[in-house]
Tab-separated table of C-alpha atoms in Angstrom:
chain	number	residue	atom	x	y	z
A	1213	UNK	CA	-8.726	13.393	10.904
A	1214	UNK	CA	-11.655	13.592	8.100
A	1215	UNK	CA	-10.023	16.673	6.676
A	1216	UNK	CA	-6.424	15.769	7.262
A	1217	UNK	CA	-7.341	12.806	5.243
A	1218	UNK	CA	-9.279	14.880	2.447
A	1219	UNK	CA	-6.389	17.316	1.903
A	1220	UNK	CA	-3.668	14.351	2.093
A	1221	UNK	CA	-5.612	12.321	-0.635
A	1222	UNK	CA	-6.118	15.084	-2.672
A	1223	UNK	CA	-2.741	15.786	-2.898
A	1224	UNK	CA	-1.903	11.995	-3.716
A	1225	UNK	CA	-4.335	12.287	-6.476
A	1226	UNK	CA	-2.403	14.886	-8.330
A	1227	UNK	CA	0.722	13.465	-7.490
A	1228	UNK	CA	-0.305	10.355	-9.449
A	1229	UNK	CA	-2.028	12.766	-12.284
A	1230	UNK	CA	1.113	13.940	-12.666
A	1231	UNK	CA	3.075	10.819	-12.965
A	1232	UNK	CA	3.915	9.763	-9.784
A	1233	UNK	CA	4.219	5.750	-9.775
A	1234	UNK	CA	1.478	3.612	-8.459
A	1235	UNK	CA	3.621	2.030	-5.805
A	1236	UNK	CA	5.028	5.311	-4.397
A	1237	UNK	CA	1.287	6.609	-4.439
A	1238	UNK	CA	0.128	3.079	-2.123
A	1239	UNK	CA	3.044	3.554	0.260
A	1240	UNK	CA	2.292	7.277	0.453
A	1241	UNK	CA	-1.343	6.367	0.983
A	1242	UNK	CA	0.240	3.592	3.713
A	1243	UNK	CA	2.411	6.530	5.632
A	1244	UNK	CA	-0.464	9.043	5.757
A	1245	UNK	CA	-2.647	6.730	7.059
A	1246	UNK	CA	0.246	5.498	9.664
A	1247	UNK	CA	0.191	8.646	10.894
A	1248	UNK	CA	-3.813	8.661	11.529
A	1249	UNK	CA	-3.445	5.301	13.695
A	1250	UNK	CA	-0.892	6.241	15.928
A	1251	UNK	CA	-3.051	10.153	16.454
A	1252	UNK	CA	-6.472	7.952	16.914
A	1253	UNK	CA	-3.996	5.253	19.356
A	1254	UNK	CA	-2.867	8.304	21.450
A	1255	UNK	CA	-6.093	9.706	21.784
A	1256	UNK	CA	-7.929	7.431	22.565
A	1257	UNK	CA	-5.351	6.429	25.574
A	1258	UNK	CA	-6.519	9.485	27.176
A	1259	UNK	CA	-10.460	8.786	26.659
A	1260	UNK	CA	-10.087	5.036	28.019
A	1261	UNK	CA	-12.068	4.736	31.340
A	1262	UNK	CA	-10.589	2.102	34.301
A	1263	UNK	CA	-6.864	2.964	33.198
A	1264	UNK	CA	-4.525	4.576	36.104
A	1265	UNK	CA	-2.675	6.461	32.894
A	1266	UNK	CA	-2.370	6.282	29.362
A	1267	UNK	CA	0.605	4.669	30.039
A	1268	UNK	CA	-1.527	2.154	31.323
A	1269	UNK	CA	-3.638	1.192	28.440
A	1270	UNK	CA	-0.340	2.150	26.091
A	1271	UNK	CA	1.362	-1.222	27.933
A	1272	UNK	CA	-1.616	-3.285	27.721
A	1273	UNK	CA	-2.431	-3.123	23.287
A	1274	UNK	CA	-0.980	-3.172	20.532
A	1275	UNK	CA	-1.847	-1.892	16.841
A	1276	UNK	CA	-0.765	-4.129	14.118
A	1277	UNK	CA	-1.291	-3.824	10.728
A	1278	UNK	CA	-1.625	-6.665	8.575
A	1279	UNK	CA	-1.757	-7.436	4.897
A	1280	UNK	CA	-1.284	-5.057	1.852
A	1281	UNK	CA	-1.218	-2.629	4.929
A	1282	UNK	CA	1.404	-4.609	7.086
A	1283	UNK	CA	3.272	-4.153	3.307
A	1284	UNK	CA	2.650	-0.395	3.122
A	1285	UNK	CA	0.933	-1.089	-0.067
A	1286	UNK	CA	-2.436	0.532	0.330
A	1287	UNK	CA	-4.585	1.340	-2.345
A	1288	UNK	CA	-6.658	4.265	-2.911
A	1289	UNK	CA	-10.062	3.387	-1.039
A	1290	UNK	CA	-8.684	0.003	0.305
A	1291	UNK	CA	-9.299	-0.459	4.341
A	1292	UNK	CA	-7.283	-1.020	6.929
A	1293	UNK	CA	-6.707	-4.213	8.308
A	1294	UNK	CA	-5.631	-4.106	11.723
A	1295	UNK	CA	-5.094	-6.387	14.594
A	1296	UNK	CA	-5.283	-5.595	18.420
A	1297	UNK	CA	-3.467	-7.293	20.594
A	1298	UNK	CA	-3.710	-7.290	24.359
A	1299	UNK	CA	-2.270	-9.277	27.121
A	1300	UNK	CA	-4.414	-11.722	28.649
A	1301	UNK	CA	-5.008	-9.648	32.261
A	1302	UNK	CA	-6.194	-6.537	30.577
A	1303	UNK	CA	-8.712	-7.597	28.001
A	1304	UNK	CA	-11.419	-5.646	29.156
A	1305	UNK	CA	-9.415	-2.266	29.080
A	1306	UNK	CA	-7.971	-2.888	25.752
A	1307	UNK	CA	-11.573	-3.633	24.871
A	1308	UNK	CA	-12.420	0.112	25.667
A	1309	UNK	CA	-9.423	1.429	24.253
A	1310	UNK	CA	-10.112	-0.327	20.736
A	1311	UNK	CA	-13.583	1.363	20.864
A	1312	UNK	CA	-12.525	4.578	21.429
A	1313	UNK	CA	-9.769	4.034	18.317
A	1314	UNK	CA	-12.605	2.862	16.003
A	1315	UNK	CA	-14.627	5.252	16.805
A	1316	UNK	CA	-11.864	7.918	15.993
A	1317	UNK	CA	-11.164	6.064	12.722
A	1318	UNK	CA	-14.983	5.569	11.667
A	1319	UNK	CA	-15.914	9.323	12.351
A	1320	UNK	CA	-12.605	10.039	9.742
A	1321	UNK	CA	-14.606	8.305	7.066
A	1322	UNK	CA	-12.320	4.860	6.879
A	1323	UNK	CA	-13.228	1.216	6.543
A	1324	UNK	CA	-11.434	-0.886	9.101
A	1325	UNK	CA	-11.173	-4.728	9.345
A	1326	UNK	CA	-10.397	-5.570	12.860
A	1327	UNK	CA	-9.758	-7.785	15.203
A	1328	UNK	CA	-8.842	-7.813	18.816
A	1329	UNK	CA	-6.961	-10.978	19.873
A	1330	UNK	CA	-4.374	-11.670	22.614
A	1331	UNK	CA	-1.291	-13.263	21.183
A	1332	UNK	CA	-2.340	-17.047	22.045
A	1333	UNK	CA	-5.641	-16.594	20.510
A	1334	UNK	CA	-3.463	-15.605	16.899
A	1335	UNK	CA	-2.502	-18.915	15.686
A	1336	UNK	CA	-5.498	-20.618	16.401
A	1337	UNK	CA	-7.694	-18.378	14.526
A	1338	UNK	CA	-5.145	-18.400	11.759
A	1339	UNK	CA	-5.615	-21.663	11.449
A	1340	UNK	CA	-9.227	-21.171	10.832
A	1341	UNK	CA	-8.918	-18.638	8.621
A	1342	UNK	CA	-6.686	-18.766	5.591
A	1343	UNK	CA	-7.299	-14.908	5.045
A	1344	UNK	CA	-6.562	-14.002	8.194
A	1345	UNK	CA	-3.405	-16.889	8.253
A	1346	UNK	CA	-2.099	-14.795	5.208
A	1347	UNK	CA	-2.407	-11.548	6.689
A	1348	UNK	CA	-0.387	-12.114	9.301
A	1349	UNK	CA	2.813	-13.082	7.381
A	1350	UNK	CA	2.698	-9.119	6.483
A	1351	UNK	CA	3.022	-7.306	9.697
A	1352	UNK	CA	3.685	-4.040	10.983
A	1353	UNK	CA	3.406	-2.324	14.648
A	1354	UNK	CA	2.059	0.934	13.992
A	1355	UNK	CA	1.317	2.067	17.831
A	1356	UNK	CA	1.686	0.566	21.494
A	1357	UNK	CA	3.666	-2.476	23.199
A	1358	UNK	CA	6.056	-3.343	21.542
A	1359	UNK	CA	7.398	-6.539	23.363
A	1360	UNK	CA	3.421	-7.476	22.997
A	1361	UNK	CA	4.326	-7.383	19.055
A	1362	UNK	CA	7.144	-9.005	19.006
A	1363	UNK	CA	5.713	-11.882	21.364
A	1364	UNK	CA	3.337	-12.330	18.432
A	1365	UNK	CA	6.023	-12.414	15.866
A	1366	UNK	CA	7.794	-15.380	17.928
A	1367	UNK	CA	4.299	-16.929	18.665
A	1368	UNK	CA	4.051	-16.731	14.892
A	1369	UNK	CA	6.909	-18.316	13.666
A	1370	UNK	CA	7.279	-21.207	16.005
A	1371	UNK	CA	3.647	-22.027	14.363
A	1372	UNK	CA	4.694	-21.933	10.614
A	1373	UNK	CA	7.893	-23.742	11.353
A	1374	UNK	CA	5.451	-26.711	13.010
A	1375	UNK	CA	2.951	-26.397	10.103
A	1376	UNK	CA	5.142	-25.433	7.186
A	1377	UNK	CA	3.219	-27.565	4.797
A	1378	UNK	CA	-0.234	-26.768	5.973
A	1379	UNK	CA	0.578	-23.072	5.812
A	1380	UNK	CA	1.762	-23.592	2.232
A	1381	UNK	CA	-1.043	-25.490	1.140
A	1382	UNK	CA	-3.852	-22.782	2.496
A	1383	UNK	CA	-1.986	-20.035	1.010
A	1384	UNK	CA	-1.965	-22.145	-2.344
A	1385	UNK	CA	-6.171	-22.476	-1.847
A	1386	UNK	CA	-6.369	-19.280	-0.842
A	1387	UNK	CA	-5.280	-18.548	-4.018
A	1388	UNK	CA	-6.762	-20.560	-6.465
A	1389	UNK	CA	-10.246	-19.616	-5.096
A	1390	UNK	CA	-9.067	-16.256	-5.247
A	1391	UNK	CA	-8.517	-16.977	-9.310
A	1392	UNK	CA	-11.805	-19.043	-9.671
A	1393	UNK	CA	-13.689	-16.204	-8.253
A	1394	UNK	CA	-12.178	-13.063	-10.207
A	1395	UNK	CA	-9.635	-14.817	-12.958
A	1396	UNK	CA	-5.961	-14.929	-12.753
A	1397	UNK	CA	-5.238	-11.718	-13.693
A	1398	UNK	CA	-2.334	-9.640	-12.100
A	1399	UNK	CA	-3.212	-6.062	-11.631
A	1400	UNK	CA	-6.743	-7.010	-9.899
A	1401	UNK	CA	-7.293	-5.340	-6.479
């Protein structure tokens, strides 16, 4: 992965040099790194101990990216921001799994936020969290259960639709401490 991701970001760099747009550039950046989830999520299926199959562990997680990343807006030297989700009754094993992934991930050289969460434990800690409660309006699945995902995005929804205006109003703090801390300028990573 390390020299995948040293050739790939090489590359970006001169594609940018030689004019290529910063947004094409971030979702470039977004795709290559896609690509190194789902490898590191199939791999590490195959290292996680307890699991009858990877099958198994495949049915029992889910990779989610959230934020800029959920977008497929990522920055040169940003981090990834990923959630993983498991069901309730297999906690443990997706425990192992998501060791084994950030392990791969780590040895490549990347920063990753993360957090592993089942889908009830979501809107709670949203709730808590404005950062995190803004993340997870931009989401993406980038490897395992799928039905697990889209639980979340139900889960999800049926929250903001019961807490419109408090989702409104931390996204509106979340923002204004954002511009008290670095200004209210635009183009500011």
């Amino acid at each position: 992965f390390r020299t995948f991701l040293k050739i790939e970001d090489q590359r970006l760099k001169i594609s940018h040099r030689c004019g290529a747009p910063g947004r094409q550039t971030a979702a470039a950046r977004g795709s290559i790194l896609d690509l190194v989830v789902e490898r590191a999520y199939h791999a590490a299926t195959l290292l996680v101990p307890g699991a009858d199959s990877s099958q198994d562990a495949r049915n029992n997680c889910a990779v989610v990216a959230l934020g800029g990343y959920g977008r497929g807006e990522l920055a040169p030297y940003s981090d990834l921001d990923l959630l993983f989700l498991h069901s309730n009754h297999h906690a443990l094993q997706a425990r192992s799994l998501v060791e084994q992934i950030l392990r791969l991930l780590w040895d490549a050289g990347l920063t990753v936020g993360h957090s592993l969460r089942s889908v009830s434990d979501c809107p709670p800690a949203a709730h808590k969290d404005p950062h995190f409660q803004t993340a997870l309006v931009s989401t993406r699945l980038l490897a395992g259960d799928a039905t697990l995902y889209d639980s979340l995005l139900e889960t999800l929804e049926r929250d903001r639709r019961k807490r419109t205006d408090a989702f409104l109003t931390a996204i509106r703090n979340e923002r204004d401490a954002r511009y008290i801390k670095f200004g209210a300028v635009v183009c500011l990573q």
